[in-house]
mmCIF file with all atom_site columns, C-alpha atoms in Angstrom:
data_model
loop_
_atom_site.group_PDB
_atom_site.id
_atom_site.type_symbol
_atom_site.label_atom_id
_atom_site.label_alt_id
_atom_site.label_comp_id
_atom_site.label_asym_id
_atom_site.label_entity_id
_atom_site.label_seq_id
_atom_site.pdbx_PDB_ins_code
_atom_site.Cartn_x
_atom_site.Cartn_y
_atom_site.Cartn_z
_atom_site.occupancy
_atom_site.B_iso_or_equiv
_atom_site.pdbx_formal_charge
_atom_site.auth_seq_id
_atom_site.auth_comp_id
_atom_site.auth_asym_id
_atom_site.auth_atom_id
_atom_site.pdbx_PDB_model_num
ATOM 1   C CA . UNK A 1 1   ? 4.583   22.100  5.642   1.00 0.00 ? 19  UNK A CA 1
ATOM 2   C CA . UNK A 1 2   ? 7.581   23.354  7.574   1.00 0.00 ? 20  UNK A CA 1
ATOM 3   C CA . UNK A 1 3   ? 10.425  20.809  7.611   1.00 0.00 ? 21  UNK A CA 1
ATOM 4   C CA . UNK A 1 4   ? 8.455   18.255  5.599   1.00 0.00 ? 22  UNK A CA 1
ATOM 5   C CA . UNK A 1 5   ? 11.411  17.391  3.376   1.00 0.00 ? 23  UNK A CA 1
ATOM 6   C CA . UNK A 1 6   ? 13.917  16.487  6.059   1.00 0.00 ? 24  UNK A CA 1
ATOM 7   C CA . UNK A 1 7   ? 16.817  14.204  5.267   1.00 0.00 ? 25  UNK A CA 1
ATOM 8   C CA . UNK A 1 8   ? 15.330  11.511  7.471   1.00 0.00 ? 26  UNK A CA 1
ATOM 9   C CA . UNK A 1 9   ? 11.983  11.617  5.674   1.00 0.00 ? 27  UNK A CA 1
ATOM 10  C CA . UNK A 1 10  ? 13.582  11.565  2.233   1.00 0.00 ? 28  UNK A CA 1
ATOM 11  C CA . UNK A 1 11  ? 15.716  8.575   3.221   1.00 0.00 ? 29  UNK A CA 1
ATOM 12  C CA . UNK A 1 12  ? 12.736  6.799   4.751   1.00 0.00 ? 30  UNK A CA 1
ATOM 13  C CA . UNK A 1 13  ? 10.720  7.420   1.573   1.00 0.00 ? 31  UNK A CA 1
ATOM 14  C CA . UNK A 1 14  ? 13.527  5.987   -0.541  1.00 0.00 ? 32  UNK A CA 1
ATOM 15  C CA . UNK A 1 15  ? 13.723  2.908   1.650   1.00 0.00 ? 33  UNK A CA 1
ATOM 16  C CA . UNK A 1 16  ? 9.955   2.355   1.506   1.00 0.00 ? 34  UNK A CA 1
ATOM 17  C CA . UNK A 1 17  ? 9.950   2.677   -2.301  1.00 0.00 ? 35  UNK A CA 1
ATOM 18  C CA . UNK A 1 18  ? 12.944  0.347   -2.616  1.00 0.00 ? 36  UNK A CA 1
ATOM 19  C CA . UNK A 1 19  ? 11.369  -2.213  -0.287  1.00 0.00 ? 37  UNK A CA 1
ATOM 20  C CA . UNK A 1 20  ? 8.164   -2.165  -2.313  1.00 0.00 ? 38  UNK A CA 1
ATOM 21  C CA . UNK A 1 21  ? 10.090  -2.815  -5.527  1.00 0.00 ? 39  UNK A CA 1
ATOM 22  C CA . UNK A 1 22  ? 12.326  -5.496  -3.993  1.00 0.00 ? 40  UNK A CA 1
ATOM 23  C CA . UNK A 1 23  ? 9.428   -7.328  -2.335  1.00 0.00 ? 41  UNK A CA 1
ATOM 24  C CA . UNK A 1 24  ? 7.557   -7.320  -5.633  1.00 0.00 ? 42  UNK A CA 1
ATOM 25  C CA . UNK A 1 25  ? 10.450  -8.409  -7.866  1.00 0.00 ? 43  UNK A CA 1
ATOM 26  C CA . UNK A 1 26  ? 11.448  -11.135 -5.396  1.00 0.00 ? 44  UNK A CA 1
ATOM 27  C CA . UNK A 1 27  ? 8.391   -13.131 -6.435  1.00 0.00 ? 45  UNK A CA 1
ATOM 28  C CA . UNK A 1 28  ? 9.083   -13.028 -10.176 1.00 0.00 ? 46  UNK A CA 1
ATOM 29  C CA . UNK A 1 29  ? 5.904   -13.096 -12.291 1.00 0.00 ? 47  UNK A CA 1
ATOM 30  C CA . UNK A 1 30  ? 3.583   -13.992 -9.380  1.00 0.00 ? 48  UNK A CA 1
ATOM 31  C CA . UNK A 1 31  ? 2.758   -10.366 -8.423  1.00 0.00 ? 49  UNK A CA 1
ATOM 32  C CA . UNK A 1 32  ? 1.370   -9.758  -11.900 1.00 0.00 ? 50  UNK A CA 1
ATOM 33  C CA . UNK A 1 33  ? -0.799  -12.824 -12.395 1.00 0.00 ? 51  UNK A CA 1
ATOM 34  C CA . UNK A 1 34  ? -4.377  -11.665 -12.797 1.00 0.00 ? 52  UNK A CA 1
ATOM 35  C CA . UNK A 1 35  ? -6.566  -13.910 -10.689 1.00 0.00 ? 53  UNK A CA 1
ATOM 36  C CA . UNK A 1 36  ? -4.171  -14.420 -7.768  1.00 0.00 ? 54  UNK A CA 1
ATOM 37  C CA . UNK A 1 37  ? -1.601  -11.716 -7.119  1.00 0.00 ? 55  UNK A CA 1
ATOM 38  C CA . UNK A 1 38  ? 1.189   -12.716 -4.765  1.00 0.00 ? 56  UNK A CA 1
ATOM 39  C CA . UNK A 1 39  ? 2.365   -9.263  -3.700  1.00 0.00 ? 57  UNK A CA 1
ATOM 40  C CA . UNK A 1 40  ? 3.497   -9.101  -0.056  1.00 0.00 ? 58  UNK A CA 1
ATOM 41  C CA . UNK A 1 41  ? 4.808   -5.582  -0.732  1.00 0.00 ? 59  UNK A CA 1
ATOM 42  C CA . UNK A 1 42  ? 1.192   -4.475  -0.229  1.00 0.00 ? 60  UNK A CA 1
ATOM 43  C CA . UNK A 1 43  ? 1.785   -4.811  3.527   1.00 0.00 ? 61  UNK A CA 1
ATOM 44  C CA . UNK A 1 44  ? 3.764   -1.571  3.231   1.00 0.00 ? 62  UNK A CA 1
ATOM 45  C CA . UNK A 1 45  ? 0.542   0.271   2.344   1.00 0.00 ? 63  UNK A CA 1
ATOM 46  C CA . UNK A 1 46  ? -0.129  0.479   6.087   1.00 0.00 ? 64  UNK A CA 1
ATOM 47  C CA . UNK A 1 47  ? 2.862   2.826   6.561   1.00 0.00 ? 65  UNK A CA 1
ATOM 48  C CA . UNK A 1 48  ? 1.033   6.080   5.654   1.00 0.00 ? 66  UNK A CA 1
ATOM 49  C CA . UNK A 1 49  ? -0.672  5.666   9.041   1.00 0.00 ? 67  UNK A CA 1
ATOM 50  C CA . UNK A 1 50  ? 2.712   6.674   10.522  1.00 0.00 ? 68  UNK A CA 1
ATOM 51  C CA . UNK A 1 51  ? 4.667   8.512   7.850   1.00 0.00 ? 69  UNK A CA 1
ATOM 52  C CA . UNK A 1 52  ? 3.380   11.096  5.351   1.00 0.00 ? 70  UNK A CA 1
ATOM 53  C CA . UNK A 1 53  ? 6.388   10.402  3.134   1.00 0.00 ? 71  UNK A CA 1
ATOM 54  C CA . UNK A 1 54  ? 5.114   6.853   2.661   1.00 0.00 ? 72  UNK A CA 1
ATOM 55  C CA . UNK A 1 55  ? 2.439   8.242   0.308   1.00 0.00 ? 73  UNK A CA 1
ATOM 56  C CA . UNK A 1 56  ? 4.774   9.313   -2.523  1.00 0.00 ? 74  UNK A CA 1
ATOM 57  C CA . UNK A 1 57  ? 7.146   6.450   -1.696  1.00 0.00 ? 75  UNK A CA 1
ATOM 58  C CA . UNK A 1 58  ? 4.444   3.834   -2.273  1.00 0.00 ? 76  UNK A CA 1
ATOM 59  C CA . UNK A 1 59  ? 3.355   5.578   -5.469  1.00 0.00 ? 77  UNK A CA 1
ATOM 60  C CA . UNK A 1 60  ? 6.895   5.608   -6.890  1.00 0.00 ? 78  UNK A CA 1
ATOM 61  C CA . UNK A 1 61  ? 7.614   2.096   -5.599  1.00 0.00 ? 79  UNK A CA 1
ATOM 62  C CA . UNK A 1 62  ? 4.467   0.717   -7.222  1.00 0.00 ? 80  UNK A CA 1
ATOM 63  C CA . UNK A 1 63  ? 5.202   2.345   -10.564 1.00 0.00 ? 81  UNK A CA 1
ATOM 64  C CA . UNK A 1 64  ? 8.768   1.031   -10.530 1.00 0.00 ? 82  UNK A CA 1
ATOM 65  C CA . UNK A 1 65  ? 7.582   -2.441  -9.503  1.00 0.00 ? 83  UNK A CA 1
ATOM 66  C CA . UNK A 1 66  ? 5.004   -2.437  -12.290 1.00 0.00 ? 84  UNK A CA 1
ATOM 67  C CA . UNK A 1 67  ? 7.766   -1.954  -14.870 1.00 0.00 ? 85  UNK A CA 1
ATOM 68  C CA . UNK A 1 68  ? 8.082   -5.744  -14.600 1.00 0.00 ? 86  UNK A CA 1
ATOM 69  C CA . UNK A 1 69  ? 4.413   -6.270  -15.393 1.00 0.00 ? 87  UNK A CA 1
ATOM 70  C CA . UNK A 1 70  ? 3.348   -7.806  -18.690 1.00 0.00 ? 88  UNK A CA 1
ATOM 71  C CA . UNK A 1 71  ? 0.658   -5.079  -18.706 1.00 0.00 ? 89  UNK A CA 1
ATOM 72  C CA . UNK A 1 72  ? 3.279   -2.327  -18.370 1.00 0.00 ? 90  UNK A CA 1
ATOM 73  C CA . UNK A 1 73  ? 1.504   0.207   -20.585 1.00 0.00 ? 91  UNK A CA 1
ATOM 74  C CA . UNK A 1 74  ? -1.550  0.291   -18.307 1.00 0.00 ? 92  UNK A CA 1
ATOM 75  C CA . UNK A 1 75  ? -0.203  -1.128  -15.068 1.00 0.00 ? 93  UNK A CA 1
ATOM 76  C CA . UNK A 1 76  ? 2.440   1.555   -14.447 1.00 0.00 ? 94  UNK A CA 1
ATOM 77  C CA . UNK A 1 77  ? 0.166   4.618   -14.636 1.00 0.00 ? 95  UNK A CA 1
ATOM 78  C CA . UNK A 1 78  ? -3.138  3.073   -13.479 1.00 0.00 ? 96  UNK A CA 1
ATOM 79  C CA . UNK A 1 79  ? -1.656  0.787   -10.829 1.00 0.00 ? 97  UNK A CA 1
ATOM 80  C CA . UNK A 1 80  ? 0.468   3.673   -9.580  1.00 0.00 ? 98  UNK A CA 1
ATOM 81  C CA . UNK A 1 81  ? -2.545  5.974   -9.471  1.00 0.00 ? 99  UNK A CA 1
ATOM 82  C CA . UNK A 1 82  ? -4.573  3.386   -7.536  1.00 0.00 ? 100 UNK A CA 1
ATOM 83  C CA . UNK A 1 83  ? -1.744  3.073   -5.015  1.00 0.00 ? 101 UNK A CA 1
ATOM 84  C CA . UNK A 1 84  ? -1.455  6.861   -4.696  1.00 0.00 ? 102 UNK A CA 1
ATOM 85  C CA . UNK A 1 85  ? -5.193  7.289   -4.054  1.00 0.00 ? 103 UNK A CA 1
ATOM 86  C CA . UNK A 1 86  ? -5.215  4.450   -1.512  1.00 0.00 ? 104 UNK A CA 1
ATOM 87  C CA . UNK A 1 87  ? -2.118  5.820   0.251   1.00 0.00 ? 105 UNK A CA 1
ATOM 88  C CA . UNK A 1 88  ? -3.612  9.312   0.495   1.00 0.00 ? 106 UNK A CA 1
ATOM 89  C CA . UNK A 1 89  ? -6.813  7.898   1.991   1.00 0.00 ? 107 UNK A CA 1
ATOM 90  C CA . UNK A 1 90  ? -4.832  5.734   4.416   1.00 0.00 ? 108 UNK A CA 1
ATOM 91  C CA . UNK A 1 91  ? -2.799  8.765   5.474   1.00 0.00 ? 109 UNK A CA 1
ATOM 92  C CA . UNK A 1 92  ? -6.026  10.715  6.039   1.00 0.00 ? 110 UNK A CA 1
ATOM 93  C CA . UNK A 1 93  ? -7.468  7.915   8.143   1.00 0.00 ? 111 UNK A CA 1
ATOM 94  C CA . UNK A 1 94  ? -4.295  7.875   10.220  1.00 0.00 ? 112 UNK A CA 1
ATOM 95  C CA . UNK A 1 95  ? -4.668  11.566  10.966  1.00 0.00 ? 113 UNK A CA 1
ATOM 96  C CA . UNK A 1 96  ? -8.377  11.394  11.815  1.00 0.00 ? 114 UNK A CA 1
ATOM 97  C CA . UNK A 1 97  ? -8.593  8.162   13.822  1.00 0.00 ? 115 UNK A CA 1
ATOM 98  C CA . UNK A 1 98  ? -6.784  7.774   17.144  1.00 0.00 ? 116 UNK A CA 1
ATOM 99  C CA . UNK A 1 99  ? -7.898  4.271   18.189  1.00 0.00 ? 117 UNK A CA 1
ATOM 100 C CA . UNK A 1 100 ? -5.215  1.850   16.925  1.00 0.00 ? 118 UNK A CA 1
ATOM 101 C CA . UNK A 1 101 ? -7.516  -1.036  16.036  1.00 0.00 ? 119 UNK A CA 1
ATOM 102 C CA . UNK A 1 102 ? -9.920  1.221   14.163  1.00 0.00 ? 120 UNK A CA 1
ATOM 103 C CA . UNK A 1 103 ? -7.033  3.096   12.527  1.00 0.00 ? 121 UNK A CA 1
ATOM 104 C CA . UNK A 1 104 ? -5.573  -0.126  11.070  1.00 0.00 ? 122 UNK A CA 1
ATOM 105 C CA . UNK A 1 105 ? -8.984  -1.508  10.117  1.00 0.00 ? 123 UNK A CA 1
ATOM 106 C CA . UNK A 1 106 ? -10.054 1.640   8.254   1.00 0.00 ? 124 UNK A CA 1
ATOM 107 C CA . UNK A 1 107 ? -6.593  2.586   6.953   1.00 0.00 ? 125 UNK A CA 1
ATOM 108 C CA . UNK A 1 108 ? -6.050  -0.883  5.508   1.00 0.00 ? 126 UNK A CA 1
ATOM 109 C CA . UNK A 1 109 ? -9.443  -0.869  3.851   1.00 0.00 ? 127 UNK A CA 1
ATOM 110 C CA . UNK A 1 110 ? -8.371  1.725   1.278   1.00 0.00 ? 128 UNK A CA 1
ATOM 111 C CA . UNK A 1 111 ? -5.561  -0.251  -0.416  1.00 0.00 ? 129 UNK A CA 1
ATOM 112 C CA . UNK A 1 112 ? -7.776  -3.340  -0.399  1.00 0.00 ? 130 UNK A CA 1
ATOM 113 C CA . UNK A 1 113 ? -10.830 -1.682  -1.952  1.00 0.00 ? 131 UNK A CA 1
ATOM 114 C CA . UNK A 1 114 ? -9.094  0.722   -4.346  1.00 0.00 ? 132 UNK A CA 1
ATOM 115 C CA . UNK A 1 115 ? -6.974  -2.065  -5.833  1.00 0.00 ? 133 UNK A CA 1
ATOM 116 C CA . UNK A 1 116 ? -9.882  -4.507  -5.940  1.00 0.00 ? 134 UNK A CA 1
ATOM 117 C CA . UNK A 1 117 ? -11.962 -1.996  -7.913  1.00 0.00 ? 135 UNK A CA 1
ATOM 118 C CA . UNK A 1 118 ? -9.208  -0.571  -10.181 1.00 0.00 ? 136 UNK A CA 1
ATOM 119 C CA . UNK A 1 119 ? -6.835  -3.410  -11.073 1.00 0.00 ? 137 UNK A CA 1
ATOM 120 C CA . UNK A 1 120 ? -9.504  -5.579  -12.784 1.00 0.00 ? 138 UNK A CA 1
ATOM 121 C CA . UNK A 1 121 ? -9.885  -2.738  -15.316 1.00 0.00 ? 139 UNK A CA 1
ATOM 122 C CA . UNK A 1 122 ? -6.157  -2.967  -16.078 1.00 0.00 ? 140 UNK A CA 1
ATOM 123 C CA . UNK A 1 123 ? -6.439  -6.728  -16.523 1.00 0.00 ? 141 UNK A CA 1
ATOM 124 C CA . UNK A 1 124 ? -9.470  -6.367  -18.794 1.00 0.00 ? 142 UNK A CA 1
ATOM 125 C CA . UNK A 1 125 ? -7.778  -3.643  -20.854 1.00 0.00 ? 143 UNK A CA 1
ATOM 126 C CA . UNK A 1 126 ? -5.020  -6.150  -21.545 1.00 0.00 ? 144 UNK A CA 1
ATOM 127 C CA . UNK A 1 127 ? -7.332  -8.924  -22.706 1.00 0.00 ? 145 UNK A CA 1
ATOM 128 C CA . UNK A 1 128 ? -7.918  -10.619 -19.365 1.00 0.00 ? 146 UNK A CA 1
ATOM 129 C CA . UNK A 1 129 ? -11.529 -11.528 -20.191 1.00 0.00 ? 147 UNK A CA 1
ATOM 130 C CA . UNK A 1 130 ? -10.489 -14.654 -22.105 1.00 0.00 ? 148 UNK A CA 1
ATOM 131 C CA . UNK A 1 131 ? -12.147 -17.733 -20.681 1.00 0.00 ? 149 UNK A CA 1
ATOM 132 C CA . UNK A 1 132 ? -15.054 -15.770 -19.234 1.00 0.00 ? 150 UNK A CA 1
ATOM 133 C CA . UNK A 1 133 ? -18.488 -15.491 -20.812 1.00 0.00 ? 151 UNK A CA 1
ATOM 134 C CA . UNK A 1 134 ? -18.588 -11.705 -20.470 1.00 0.00 ? 152 UNK A CA 1
ATOM 135 C CA . UNK A 1 135 ? -16.311 -8.883  -19.390 1.00 0.00 ? 153 UNK A CA 1
ATOM 136 C CA . UNK A 1 136 ? -18.647 -8.216  -16.452 1.00 0.00 ? 154 UNK A CA 1
ATOM 137 C CA . UNK A 1 137 ? -18.164 -11.750 -15.113 1.00 0.00 ? 155 UNK A CA 1
ATOM 138 C CA . UNK A 1 138 ? -14.407 -11.418 -15.632 1.00 0.00 ? 156 UNK A CA 1
ATOM 139 C CA . UNK A 1 139 ? -14.344 -8.062  -13.808 1.00 0.00 ? 157 UNK A CA 1
ATOM 140 C CA . UNK A 1 140 ? -16.207 -9.352  -10.749 1.00 0.00 ? 158 UNK A CA 1
ATOM 141 C CA . UNK A 1 141 ? -14.136 -12.554 -10.669 1.00 0.00 ? 159 UNK A CA 1
ATOM 142 C CA . UNK A 1 142 ? -10.951 -10.480 -10.605 1.00 0.00 ? 160 UNK A CA 1
ATOM 143 C CA . UNK A 1 143 ? -12.532 -8.118  -8.074  1.00 0.00 ? 161 UNK A CA 1
ATOM 144 C CA . UNK A 1 144 ? -13.269 -10.947 -5.598  1.00 0.00 ? 162 UNK A CA 1
ATOM 145 C CA . UNK A 1 145 ? -9.833  -12.465 -6.108  1.00 0.00 ? 163 UNK A CA 1
ATOM 146 C CA . UNK A 1 146 ? -8.029  -9.156  -5.626  1.00 0.00 ? 164 UNK A CA 1
ATOM 147 C CA . UNK A 1 147 ? -10.175 -8.292  -2.633  1.00 0.00 ? 165 UNK A CA 1
ATOM 148 C CA . UNK A 1 148 ? -9.092  -11.534 -0.956  1.00 0.00 ? 166 UNK A CA 1
ATOM 149 C CA . UNK A 1 149 ? -5.397  -11.358 -1.865  1.00 0.00 ? 167 UNK A CA 1
ATOM 150 C CA . UNK A 1 150 ? -5.109  -7.653  -1.023  1.00 0.00 ? 168 UNK A CA 1
ATOM 151 C CA . UNK A 1 151 ? -6.771  -8.246  2.350   1.00 0.00 ? 169 UNK A CA 1
ATOM 152 C CA . UNK A 1 152 ? -4.338  -11.090 2.989   1.00 0.00 ? 170 UNK A CA 1
ATOM 153 C CA . UNK A 1 153 ? -1.267  -8.921  2.379   1.00 0.00 ? 171 UNK A CA 1
ATOM 154 C CA . UNK A 1 154 ? -2.544  -5.644  3.816   1.00 0.00 ? 172 UNK A CA 1
ATOM 155 C CA . UNK A 1 155 ? -3.958  -7.143  7.000   1.00 0.00 ? 173 UNK A CA 1
ATOM 156 C CA . UNK A 1 156 ? -2.057  -10.428 7.305   1.00 0.00 ? 174 UNK A CA 1
ATOM 157 C CA . UNK A 1 157 ? 1.371   -8.816  6.990   1.00 0.00 ? 175 UNK A CA 1
ATOM 158 C CA . UNK A 1 158 ? 0.400   -5.177  7.517   1.00 0.00 ? 176 UNK A CA 1
ATOM 159 C CA . UNK A 1 159 ? -0.919  -5.626  11.058  1.00 0.00 ? 177 UNK A CA 1
ATOM 160 C CA . UNK A 1 160 ? 2.329   -7.178  12.339  1.00 0.00 ? 178 UNK A CA 1
ATOM 161 C CA . UNK A 1 161 ? 4.211   -4.381  10.538  1.00 0.00 ? 179 UNK A CA 1
ATOM 162 C CA . UNK A 1 162 ? 1.979   -1.763  12.180  1.00 0.00 ? 180 UNK A CA 1
ATOM 163 C CA . UNK A 1 163 ? 2.564   -3.307  15.615  1.00 0.00 ? 181 UNK A CA 1
ATOM 164 C CA . UNK A 1 164 ? 6.331   -3.445  15.073  1.00 0.00 ? 182 UNK A CA 1
ATOM 165 C CA . UNK A 1 165 ? 6.580   0.177   13.913  1.00 0.00 ? 183 UNK A CA 1
ATOM 166 C CA . UNK A 1 166 ? 4.306   1.343   16.727  1.00 0.00 ? 184 UNK A CA 1
ATOM 167 C CA . UNK A 1 167 ? 6.456   -0.418  19.343  1.00 0.00 ? 185 UNK A CA 1
ATOM 168 C CA . UNK A 1 168 ? 9.674   0.934   17.865  1.00 0.00 ? 186 UNK A CA 1
ATOM 169 C CA . UNK A 1 169 ? 8.227   4.432   17.959  1.00 0.00 ? 187 UNK A CA 1
ATOM 170 C CA . UNK A 1 170 ? 7.169   3.947   21.589  1.00 0.00 ? 188 UNK A CA 1
ATOM 171 C CA . UNK A 1 171 ? 10.693  2.804   22.454  1.00 0.00 ? 189 UNK A CA 1
ATOM 172 C CA . UNK A 1 172 ? 12.042  5.985   20.920  1.00 0.00 ? 190 UNK A CA 1
ATOM 173 C CA . UNK A 1 173 ? 13.973  4.393   18.055  1.00 0.00 ? 191 UNK A CA 1
ATOM 174 C CA . UNK A 1 174 ? 14.962  7.543   16.188  1.00 0.00 ? 192 UNK A CA 1
ATOM 175 C CA . UNK A 1 175 ? 14.631  6.070   12.672  1.00 0.00 ? 193 UNK A CA 1
ATOM 176 C CA . UNK A 1 176 ? 10.892  5.748   13.266  1.00 0.00 ? 194 UNK A CA 1
ATOM 177 C CA . UNK A 1 177 ? 10.441  9.195   14.822  1.00 0.00 ? 195 UNK A CA 1
ATOM 178 C CA . UNK A 1 178 ? 10.601  12.685  13.398  1.00 0.00 ? 196 UNK A CA 1
ATOM 179 C CA . UNK A 1 179 ? 12.710  14.393  16.035  1.00 0.00 ? 197 UNK A CA 1
ATOM 180 C CA . UNK A 1 180 ? 10.124  14.093  18.810  1.00 0.00 ? 198 UNK A CA 1
ATOM 181 C CA . UNK A 1 181 ? 10.623  11.825  21.777  1.00 0.00 ? 199 UNK A CA 1
ATOM 182 C CA . UNK A 1 182 ? 7.538   9.699   22.392  1.00 0.00 ? 200 UNK A CA 1
ATOM 183 C CA . UNK A 1 183 ? 5.255   10.936  25.122  1.00 0.00 ? 201 UNK A CA 1
ATOM 184 C CA . UNK A 1 184 ? 1.798   9.949   26.215  1.00 0.00 ? 202 UNK A CA 1
ATOM 185 C CA . UNK A 1 185 ? 0.461   12.687  23.904  1.00 0.00 ? 203 UNK A CA 1
ATOM 186 C CA . UNK A 1 186 ? 2.279   11.823  20.664  1.00 0.00 ? 204 UNK A CA 1
ATOM 187 C CA . UNK A 1 187 ? 2.955   8.093   21.083  1.00 0.00 ? 205 UNK A CA 1
ATOM 188 C CA . UNK A 1 188 ? 0.915   6.285   18.493  1.00 0.00 ? 206 UNK A CA 1
#
């Protein structure tokens, strides 16, 4: 844990959290619509594969972004918790898996699945079962929808983000490194 809270990491965490909030608020009410969530900020959930500080940054960013949700009472704590769990799992995958394709595939799976399983509960808690015969049908409808939209943002935008960050780290751009020059051993 030595030197975990460096100035660079704290700044990077603040930027990640701010980007998450800005990318969510930029789309007005669309990120909070139940069946189809337009939330490109979810591409940032790939960043724990590189940066441990992305874990708390995504958690804080999600909670702040969810302050704009019509389901604020449930969406802030439960949505934030889902993001925290997914980010921790993504970080763990990044530490365990060395193959880049597998790392992105597995690391991106956590934000997709955790949100697809958890967020329908938030929607149902807020009366989102209207128009459905049962709450079970509503849950699985939201699950499928969130699975698809999360996969779109996490993989569709997250993979290009992963490639860009990886290349910048290989080039030695200091903002994306933690004091180490890239070598064959530590280049990701």
